[in-house]
Tab-separated table of C-alpha atoms in Angstrom:
chain	number	residue	atom	x	y	z
A	1	MET	CA	0.000	0.000	0.000
A	2	HIS	CA	1.235	3.484	-0.831
A	3	HIS	CA	2.000	5.824	2.106
A	4	THR	CA	2.305	9.563	2.042
A	5	PRO	CA	5.768	11.014	2.747
A	6	GLY	CA	4.739	11.993	6.280
A	7	ASP	CA	4.141	8.418	7.422
A	8	ARG	CA	7.739	7.826	8.534
A	9	PRO	CA	10.627	10.302	8.708
A	10	TYR	CA	13.688	9.504	6.663
A	11	ASP	CA	16.839	8.677	8.669
A	12	PRO	CA	20.014	8.957	6.547
A	13	ARG	CA	22.038	7.054	9.173
A	14	ARG	CA	20.050	3.888	8.744
A	15	ARG	CA	20.951	1.450	5.995
A	16	TYR	CA	19.205	-1.661	4.740
A	17	ARG	CA	20.706	-4.594	2.981
A	18	SER	CA	19.014	-6.422	0.212
A	19	PRO	CA	19.594	-10.167	0.084
A	20	ARG	CA	20.413	-9.809	-3.622
A	21	ARG	CA	21.759	-6.291	-4.363
A	22	GLY	CA	23.425	-4.750	-1.341
A	23	LEU	CA	22.336	-1.256	-0.429
A	24	ILE	CA	19.062	-0.187	-1.975
A	25	GLY	CA	18.175	2.707	0.254
A	26	ARG	CA	14.996	3.110	2.236
A	27	THR	CA	12.533	0.313	2.842
A	28	ARG	CA	9.452	0.223	5.037
A	29	ARG	CA	8.625	-1.999	7.924
A	30	ALA	CA	5.585	-4.185	7.694
A	31	ARG	CA	2.505	-2.688	9.173
A	32	SER	CA	-0.534	-4.402	10.472
A	33	ARG	CA	-3.866	-3.579	8.914
A	34	ASP	CA	-4.872	-1.716	12.062
A	35	ASP	CA	-2.007	0.764	12.084
A	36	ARG	CA	-2.235	1.606	8.351
A	37	PRO	CA	-3.708	5.043	7.718
A	38	ALA	CA	-7.276	5.020	6.431
A	39	ARG	CA	-7.921	6.247	2.858
A	40	PRO	CA	-9.481	9.701	3.089
A	41	ARG	CA	-13.230	9.609	2.466
A	42	TRP	CA	-13.104	12.728	0.303
A	43	ARG	CA	-10.941	10.831	-2.177
A	44	MET	CA	-13.508	8.075	-2.616
A	45	SER	CA	-16.290	10.620	-3.047
A	46	PHE	CA	-14.208	12.503	-5.597
A	47	LEU	CA	-13.538	9.341	-7.623
A	48	THR	CA	-17.213	8.347	-7.538
A	49	GLY	CA	-18.240	11.791	-8.739
A	50	LEU	CA	-15.604	11.745	-11.456
A	51	VAL	CA	-16.903	8.436	-12.803
A	52	ALA	CA	-20.488	9.752	-12.782
A	53	VAL	CA	-19.530	12.938	-14.645
A	54	PHE	CA	-17.534	10.925	-17.178
A	55	GLY	CA	-20.533	8.673	-17.817
A	56	LEU	CA	-22.838	11.622	-18.334
A	57	CYS	CA	-20.402	13.158	-20.814
A	58	VAL	CA	-19.719	9.982	-22.752
A	59	TYR	CA	-23.287	8.629	-23.041
A	60	PRO	CA	-24.612	11.339	-25.373
A	61	ALA	CA	-21.580	10.926	-27.622
A	62	VAL	CA	-22.032	7.170	-27.719
A	63	LYS	CA	-25.725	7.572	-28.428
A	64	TYR	CA	-25.188	10.235	-31.085
A	65	LEU	CA	-22.423	8.358	-32.831
A	66	ASP	CA	-24.412	5.123	-32.489
A	67	VAL	CA	-21.309	3.269	-31.327
A	68	LEU	CA	-23.300	0.501	-29.716
A	69	ASN	CA	-25.713	-0.114	-32.575
A	70	ASP	CA	-27.334	-2.999	-34.385
A	71	THR	CA	-26.403	-1.973	-37.923
A	72	GLY	CA	-26.338	-5.000	-40.165
A	73	GLU	CA	-28.478	-7.090	-37.844
A	74	PRO	CA	-31.655	-8.775	-39.166
A	75	MET	CA	-34.842	-6.802	-38.586
A	76	SER	CA	-38.538	-6.979	-39.366
A	77	PHE	CA	-41.063	-4.201	-39.786
A	78	SER	CA	-43.709	-6.471	-38.287
A	79	ARG	CA	-41.972	-6.560	-34.898
A	80	SER	CA	-42.144	-4.186	-31.950
A	81	LEU	CA	-40.248	-0.955	-31.829
A	82	PRO	CA	-37.148	-0.838	-29.626
A	83	GLU	CA	-37.226	0.124	-25.947
A	84	GLY	CA	-40.457	-1.674	-25.159
A	85	VAL	CA	-42.822	0.118	-27.524
A	86	PRO	CA	-45.424	-2.509	-28.451
A	87	GLY	CA	-45.932	-3.467	-32.067
A	88	PRO	CA	-49.292	-3.961	-33.738
A	89	ALA	CA	-51.563	-6.860	-32.984
A	90	PRO	CA	-52.320	-9.217	-35.887
A	91	ALA	CA	-54.088	-7.100	-38.480
A	92	VAL	CA	-57.207	-7.888	-40.459
A	93	ALA	CA	-58.226	-5.871	-43.521
A	94	SER	CA	-61.850	-4.881	-43.182
A	95	ASP	CA	-61.509	-1.914	-45.555
A	96	PRO	CA	-61.336	-2.861	-49.258
A	97	ALA	CA	-58.937	0.065	-49.771
A	98	VAL	CA	-56.388	-1.635	-47.518
A	99	ARG	CA	-54.004	-4.310	-48.761
A	100	MET	CA	-52.341	-6.400	-46.070
A	101	PRO	CA	-48.739	-7.554	-46.725
A	102	THR	CA	-48.880	-10.077	-49.516
A	103	GLY	CA	-45.494	-11.726	-48.930
A	104	PRO	CA	-43.051	-13.205	-49.378
A	105	ARG	CA	-41.368	-11.323	-46.561
A	106	ALA	CA	-38.022	-9.797	-47.481
A	107	ASP	CA	-34.864	-10.248	-45.432
A	108	PHE	CA	-34.200	-6.763	-44.087
A	109	ARG	CA	-31.057	-5.731	-42.227
A	110	THR	CA	-30.794	-2.645	-40.059
A	111	ALA	CA	-29.169	0.225	-41.942
A	112	ALA	CA	-29.815	2.960	-39.368
A	113	THR	CA	-31.797	3.680	-36.225
A	114	LEU	CA	-33.450	7.072	-35.787
A	115	GLY	CA	-33.886	9.022	-32.592
A	116	ASP	CA	-37.511	7.924	-32.167
A	117	GLY	CA	-36.540	4.245	-32.347
A	118	THR	CA	-37.724	3.669	-35.918
A	119	LYS	CA	-35.335	1.913	-38.248
A	120	ILE	CA	-34.262	2.109	-41.845
A	121	GLY	CA	-33.949	-1.396	-43.238
A	122	VAL	CA	-32.141	-2.518	-46.365
A	123	THR	CA	-32.707	-5.597	-48.482
A	124	THR	CA	-31.496	-6.996	-51.776
A	125	LEU	CA	-34.371	-7.079	-54.251
A	126	ARG	CA	-34.244	-9.463	-57.189
A	127	GLY	CA	-36.753	-7.919	-59.542
A	128	THR	CA	-38.957	-10.597	-61.021
A	129	LYS	CA	-40.284	-8.281	-63.739
A	130	SER	CA	-37.211	-6.239	-64.606
A	131	GLY	CA	-34.615	-8.942	-64.030
A	132	PHE	CA	-32.486	-6.365	-62.191
A	133	THR	CA	-31.064	-7.002	-58.702
A	134	GLY	CA	-30.268	-4.110	-56.396
A	135	GLU	CA	-30.554	-2.686	-52.895
A	136	VAL	CA	-33.699	-1.044	-51.543
A	137	TRP	CA	-33.883	0.833	-48.238
A	138	VAL	CA	-37.247	1.230	-46.506
A	139	TRP	CA	-38.399	3.211	-43.486
A	140	ALA	CA	-41.780	3.084	-41.727
A	141	PRO	CA	-42.963	5.924	-39.461
A	142	LYS	CA	-43.676	5.366	-35.777
A	143	GLU	CA	-47.439	5.497	-36.440
A	144	TYR	CA	-47.112	2.296	-38.464
A	145	TYR	CA	-46.391	0.376	-35.251
A	146	GLU	CA	-49.203	1.870	-33.200
A	147	ASP	CA	-52.087	-0.392	-32.247
A	148	ARG	CA	-54.697	2.141	-33.368
A	149	TYR	CA	-53.432	1.796	-36.965
A	150	ARG	CA	-53.024	-1.984	-37.022
A	151	ASN	CA	-55.803	-2.374	-39.650
A	152	SER	CA	-54.903	0.705	-41.676
A	153	ALA	CA	-52.908	1.184	-44.845
A	154	PHE	CA	-50.148	3.780	-45.090
A	155	PRO	CA	-49.176	5.971	-48.044
A	156	VAL	CA	-45.918	5.176	-49.829
A	157	LEU	CA	-43.340	7.646	-51.090
A	158	ILE	CA	-40.639	6.240	-53.385
A	159	ALA	CA	-37.613	8.511	-52.891
A	160	LEU	CA	-34.957	8.766	-55.611
A	161	PRO	CA	-31.554	10.438	-55.229
A	162	GLY	CA	-29.623	12.658	-57.560
A	163	SER	CA	-26.528	11.777	-59.559
A	164	TYR	CA	-26.024	8.024	-60.030
A	165	GLY	CA	-27.774	6.930	-56.839
A	166	PHE	CA	-25.599	3.841	-56.822
A	167	PRO	CA	-24.505	1.785	-54.945
A	168	VAL	CA	-26.265	3.777	-52.191
A	169	ASN	CA	-29.441	5.856	-52.243
A	170	TYR	CA	-28.440	8.917	-50.220
A	171	TRP	CA	-31.978	9.415	-48.890
A	172	SER	CA	-31.240	6.438	-46.620
A	173	ASN	CA	-28.865	8.687	-44.660
A	174	PRO	CA	-30.768	9.993	-41.591
A	175	GLN	CA	-28.492	13.053	-41.463
A	176	LEU	CA	-30.355	14.484	-44.456
A	177	LYS	CA	-33.463	14.439	-42.217
A	178	LEU	CA	-35.967	13.278	-44.814
A	179	GLN	CA	-37.491	10.781	-42.391
A	180	LYS	CA	-37.462	13.300	-39.542
A	181	THR	CA	-39.209	15.837	-41.762
A	182	VAL	CA	-41.946	13.304	-42.539
A	183	THR	CA	-42.281	12.590	-38.801
A	184	ASP	CA	-42.381	16.256	-37.798
A	185	LEU	CA	-44.966	17.284	-40.403
A	186	ALA	CA	-47.189	14.308	-39.539
A	187	ALA	CA	-47.098	15.356	-35.873
A	188	LEU	CA	-48.103	18.895	-36.883
A	189	GLY	CA	-50.958	17.643	-39.063
A	190	ARG	CA	-49.268	19.083	-42.161
A	191	GLY	CA	-48.175	15.842	-43.771
A	192	ARG	CA	-48.880	12.146	-44.093
A	193	PRO	CA	-46.838	9.548	-42.197
A	194	PHE	CA	-45.339	8.049	-45.336
A	195	ILE	CA	-43.588	4.744	-45.713
A	196	VAL	CA	-40.434	5.770	-47.592
A	197	ALA	CA	-38.853	3.336	-50.086
A	198	MET	CA	-35.385	4.242	-51.376
A	199	PRO	CA	-34.096	2.073	-54.264
A	200	VAL	CA	-30.821	2.364	-56.136
A	201	LEU	CA	-31.157	4.327	-59.342
A	202	ASN	CA	-28.358	4.088	-61.918
A	203	PRO	CA	-26.337	0.858	-61.619
A	204	GLY	CA	-22.838	0.864	-62.981
A	205	LYS	CA	-22.901	4.656	-62.712
A	206	ARG	CA	-24.596	5.125	-66.061
A	207	TYR	CA	-27.734	7.174	-66.558
A	208	TYR	CA	-30.777	5.127	-67.568
A	209	ASP	CA	-33.399	7.888	-67.118
A	210	GLY	CA	-35.482	5.427	-65.051
A	211	SER	CA	-36.479	3.760	-68.318
A	212	ASP	CA	-36.308	0.475	-70.182
A	213	ILE	CA	-33.701	1.553	-72.719
A	214	PRO	CA	-33.285	-1.213	-75.308
A	215	GLY	CA	-30.315	-3.415	-74.509
A	216	GLN	CA	-29.927	-2.005	-70.979
A	217	PRO	CA	-31.152	-2.983	-67.492
A	218	LYS	CA	-34.891	-2.393	-67.266
A	219	MET	CA	-34.741	0.391	-64.703
A	220	GLY	CA	-38.171	1.698	-65.693
A	221	THR	CA	-39.823	-1.605	-64.789
A	222	TRP	CA	-37.670	-1.821	-61.646
A	223	MET	CA	-39.143	1.505	-60.467
A	224	SER	CA	-42.737	1.075	-61.622
A	225	ASP	CA	-43.227	-2.615	-60.746
A	226	ASP	CA	-40.552	-4.347	-58.702
A	227	VAL	CA	-40.022	-1.706	-56.007
A	228	PRO	CA	-43.777	-1.200	-55.381
A	229	ASP	CA	-44.221	-4.996	-55.303
A	230	LEU	CA	-41.567	-5.212	-52.579
A	231	VAL	CA	-43.427	-2.645	-50.496
A	232	ARG	CA	-46.771	-4.407	-51.010
A	233	ALA	CA	-45.229	-7.704	-49.961
A	234	ASN	CA	-44.013	-6.334	-46.621
A	235	PHE	CA	-46.303	-3.465	-45.598
A	236	ARG	CA	-49.942	-2.453	-45.253
A	237	THR	CA	-50.587	-0.314	-48.329
A	238	PHE	CA	-53.473	1.201	-50.253
A	239	THR	CA	-54.938	-0.770	-53.117
A	240	SER	CA	-55.385	2.354	-55.239
A	241	ARG	CA	-53.023	4.998	-56.553
A	242	ASP	CA	-54.370	7.384	-53.888
A	243	GLY	CA	-51.694	6.118	-51.515
A	244	TRP	CA	-48.720	6.117	-53.884
A	245	GLY	CA	-46.299	8.865	-54.866
A	246	PHE	CA	-42.724	9.602	-55.910
A	247	MET	CA	-40.130	12.157	-54.939
A	248	GLY	CA	-36.665	12.748	-56.336
A	249	SER	CA	-33.884	15.241	-56.768
A	250	SER	CA	-31.933	16.097	-59.919
A	251	SER	CA	-31.673	12.911	-62.022
A	252	GLY	CA	-33.962	11.208	-59.515
A	253	GLY	CA	-36.431	14.068	-59.905
A	254	PHE	CA	-36.582	13.408	-63.636
A	255	VAL	CA	-37.279	9.705	-63.036
A	256	ALA	CA	-39.908	10.462	-60.395
A	257	LEU	CA	-41.667	12.923	-62.720
A	258	LYS	CA	-41.569	10.499	-65.619
A	259	GLN	CA	-42.917	7.567	-63.590
A	260	VAL	CA	-45.985	9.474	-62.413
A	261	LEU	CA	-46.773	10.834	-65.897
A	262	ALA	CA	-46.196	7.419	-67.508
A	263	HIS	CA	-48.259	5.506	-64.924
A	264	PRO	CA	-51.045	7.797	-63.670
A	265	ASP	CA	-53.143	4.708	-62.928
A	266	ARG	CA	-50.557	3.641	-60.307
A	267	PHE	CA	-49.118	6.875	-58.894
A	268	LYS	CA	-50.897	10.104	-58.096
A	269	ALA	CA	-48.342	12.695	-56.993
A	270	VAL	CA	-44.675	13.621	-57.260
A	271	ILE	CA	-42.164	16.042	-55.769
A	272	ALA	CA	-39.548	16.714	-58.451
A	273	SER	CA	-36.641	18.809	-57.169
A	274	GLY	CA	-34.276	20.486	-59.603
A	275	PRO	CA	-35.042	18.041	-62.431
A	276	ASP	CA	-34.548	18.039	-66.147
A	277	THR	CA	-37.810	17.576	-68.022
A	278	ARG	CA	-36.501	15.751	-71.096
A	279	PRO	CA	-34.474	12.515	-71.363
A	280	ASP	CA	-30.805	13.085	-72.101
A	281	SER	CA	-28.977	9.808	-71.463
A	282	PRO	CA	-26.461	8.942	-74.211
A	283	LEU	CA	-27.786	5.379	-74.002
A	284	TRP	CA	-30.845	6.489	-76.018
A	285	ARG	CA	-28.732	6.833	-79.139
A	286	GLY	CA	-30.393	4.947	-81.964
A	287	HIS	CA	-33.673	4.535	-80.035
A	288	ASP	CA	-35.568	7.730	-80.843
A	289	ALA	CA	-39.062	6.247	-80.595
A	290	ALA	CA	-38.373	4.737	-77.166
A	291	LYS	CA	-36.787	7.991	-76.035
A	292	ARG	CA	-39.865	9.971	-77.026
A	293	ALA	CA	-42.122	7.515	-75.179
A	294	ASN	CA	-40.156	8.313	-71.990
A	295	ASP	CA	-40.158	12.084	-72.383
A	296	PRO	CA	-42.097	13.749	-69.507
A	297	GLU	CA	-43.131	16.653	-71.717
A	298	TRP	CA	-44.609	14.332	-74.312
A	299	LEU	CA	-46.208	12.205	-71.584
A	300	ALA	CA	-47.806	15.271	-69.974
A	301	GLN	CA	-49.138	16.464	-73.313
A	302	ARG	CA	-50.578	13.036	-74.092
A	303	LEU	CA	-52.152	12.730	-70.635
A	304	ALA	CA	-53.756	16.167	-70.881
A	305	ALA	CA	-55.355	15.195	-74.195
A	306	ARG	CA	-56.649	11.849	-72.942
A	307	PRO	CA	-60.398	11.828	-72.196
A	308	GLY	CA	-61.180	10.786	-68.641
A	309	ALA	CA	-57.519	10.638	-67.651
A	310	PRO	CA	-56.862	10.507	-63.881
A	311	ASP	CA	-55.560	13.627	-62.186
A	312	VAL	CA	-51.866	13.762	-61.321
A	313	PHE	CA	-50.202	16.334	-59.095
A	314	VAL	CA	-46.692	17.583	-59.835
A	315	GLN	CA	-44.890	19.640	-57.203
A	316	PHE	CA	-41.680	21.087	-58.603
A	317	GLN	CA	-38.946	22.552	-56.387
A	318	ILE	CA	-36.037	24.743	-57.426
A	319	GLY	CA	-33.500	26.777	-55.429
A	320	THR	CA	-32.672	30.374	-56.169
A	321	GLN	CA	-28.975	29.469	-56.249
A	322	GLU	CA	-29.305	26.917	-59.086
A	323	SER	CA	-30.216	27.009	-62.753
A	324	GLY	CA	-33.296	25.476	-64.329
A	325	ARG	CA	-36.055	27.676	-62.958
A	326	ALA	CA	-37.052	29.049	-66.358
A	327	ASN	CA	-37.446	25.541	-67.750
A	328	LEU	CA	-39.735	24.457	-64.915
A	329	GLU	CA	-41.817	27.619	-65.252
A	330	ARG	CA	-42.158	26.850	-68.955
A	331	PHE	CA	-43.268	23.280	-68.170
A	332	VAL	CA	-45.935	24.492	-65.739
A	333	GLN	CA	-47.237	27.080	-68.187
A	334	ARG	CA	-47.289	24.742	-71.156
A	335	TYR	CA	-48.318	21.366	-69.752
A	336	ALA	CA	-50.309	22.022	-66.563
A	337	LYS	CA	-53.657	21.466	-68.227
A	338	GLY	CA	-56.665	19.260	-67.629
A	339	PRO	CA	-55.684	16.331	-65.394
A	340	VAL	CA	-52.060	17.517	-65.110
A	341	HIS	CA	-51.751	19.795	-62.079
A	342	ALA	CA	-48.291	21.348	-61.671
A	343	ARG	CA	-46.905	23.948	-59.299
A	344	LEU	CA	-43.427	25.324	-58.607
A	345	HIS	CA	-42.054	26.014	-55.136
A	346	VAL	CA	-38.997	28.284	-55.104
A	347	ILE	CA	-36.557	27.677	-52.254
A	348	GLU	CA	-34.977	30.969	-51.224
A	349	GLY	CA	-31.215	30.583	-50.971
A	350	GLY	CA	-31.493	26.953	-51.985
A	351	GLY	CA	-28.915	25.202	-54.112
A	352	HIS	CA	-28.860	22.034	-56.196
A	353	ASN	CA	-28.507	19.714	-53.203
A	354	ALA	CA	-30.494	17.396	-50.967
A	355	ARG	CA	-30.461	19.601	-47.877
A	356	SER	CA	-32.044	22.498	-49.747
A	357	TYR	CA	-34.701	20.191	-51.150
A	358	VAL	CA	-35.545	18.796	-47.706
A	359	ARG	CA	-35.993	22.378	-46.539
A	360	GLY	CA	-38.375	22.977	-49.422
A	361	MET	CA	-40.292	19.823	-48.561
A	362	ARG	CA	-40.587	20.936	-44.957
A	363	ASP	CA	-41.772	24.397	-45.963
A	364	ALA	CA	-44.315	23.460	-48.613
A	365	SER	CA	-43.930	20.446	-50.860
A	366	LEU	CA	-44.648	17.509	-48.544
A	367	GLU	CA	-47.752	19.271	-47.337
A	368	ALA	CA	-48.821	19.898	-50.949
A	369	ILE	CA	-48.773	16.222	-51.964
A	370	SER	CA	-50.207	15.155	-48.610
A	371	ARG	CA	-53.377	17.051	-49.475
A	372	VAL	CA	-54.019	14.761	-52.443
A	373	LEU	CA	-52.822	11.434	-51.013
A	374	ARG	CA	-54.627	9.288	-48.468
A	375	GLY	CA	-53.402	8.827	-44.940
A	376	PRO	CA	-53.881	6.081	-42.372
A	377	THR	CA	-57.177	5.770	-40.535
A	378	PRO	CA	-57.097	5.032	-36.789
A	379	ALA	CA	-59.422	2.432	-35.325
A	380	PRO	CA	-62.628	3.905	-33.854
């Protein structure tokens, strides 16, 4: 045991002999337990307090950085939320507008856990209709797990990123706050609690314009058929287009716009942020007829001229710090006719980036499409 220097005065006249090394200087006599000085109580209290303060400082960092997480672990959207929040009881569809999960159930792994305990899951989807295999991330809002909604469908928003969107869809990153924005607006009564599906977009880092370009992966069918089929297989969804929409930014905004105009019988609304409005992939070379059939401007014109065509709702977004505003204003003026409803929201100070577009969605655009899409109905 360590003793303070005042325990025993040093006597330079005394010498001690080591059995192995001669003179080694001062040694200490053995003490009994009773005559050893007691450890000061203030020291123990100080150490205890220090440990407590350290824990309080470290815990938020660990929680924020998600050091102790379950990323990569198997998960199911049919199970309870973390931290003891009960999941839904077995559901029964009594409303013909509600489609219960059709199966087969996908193998989801945890990609991220949000602050409210909800999770973003990721699975590998082998598209039976497109023949393409890729990753899809999905998030369900906290309302999806509540017992009062156990028999209700939820609206679906298919979210597409800009640029290549491969091998990762950046909307699956919680730091962009897309999911939190959906949660916050639903709590305020300004938005629907959407299920958000986030598929990869341009495999091999080539632009496919979300279309079935001859000789290329069928990315149009992947978006219009395989991804929605995955959601239907695993979640409670609406049987009609009233619960289905798209959103996307830049190249993903073009694909989202095109999908809704090409399939108005399946999808009702879209948020298209900073998009082009005409196909421009070099892969269209030599396929002019197919390119025209996937041109949003031509699709909008054809839809507007179609008798009895279903209404579609296009919510454009553009930042004041990016180009393209004049083109979107031209699209609204020229093609927003009959069943094609189009509006432009200008994001002050916004650039051509995801964070600006989330701000625009929080300010106006999510609320705009929520007005025309169905939401879940709580049990009476």
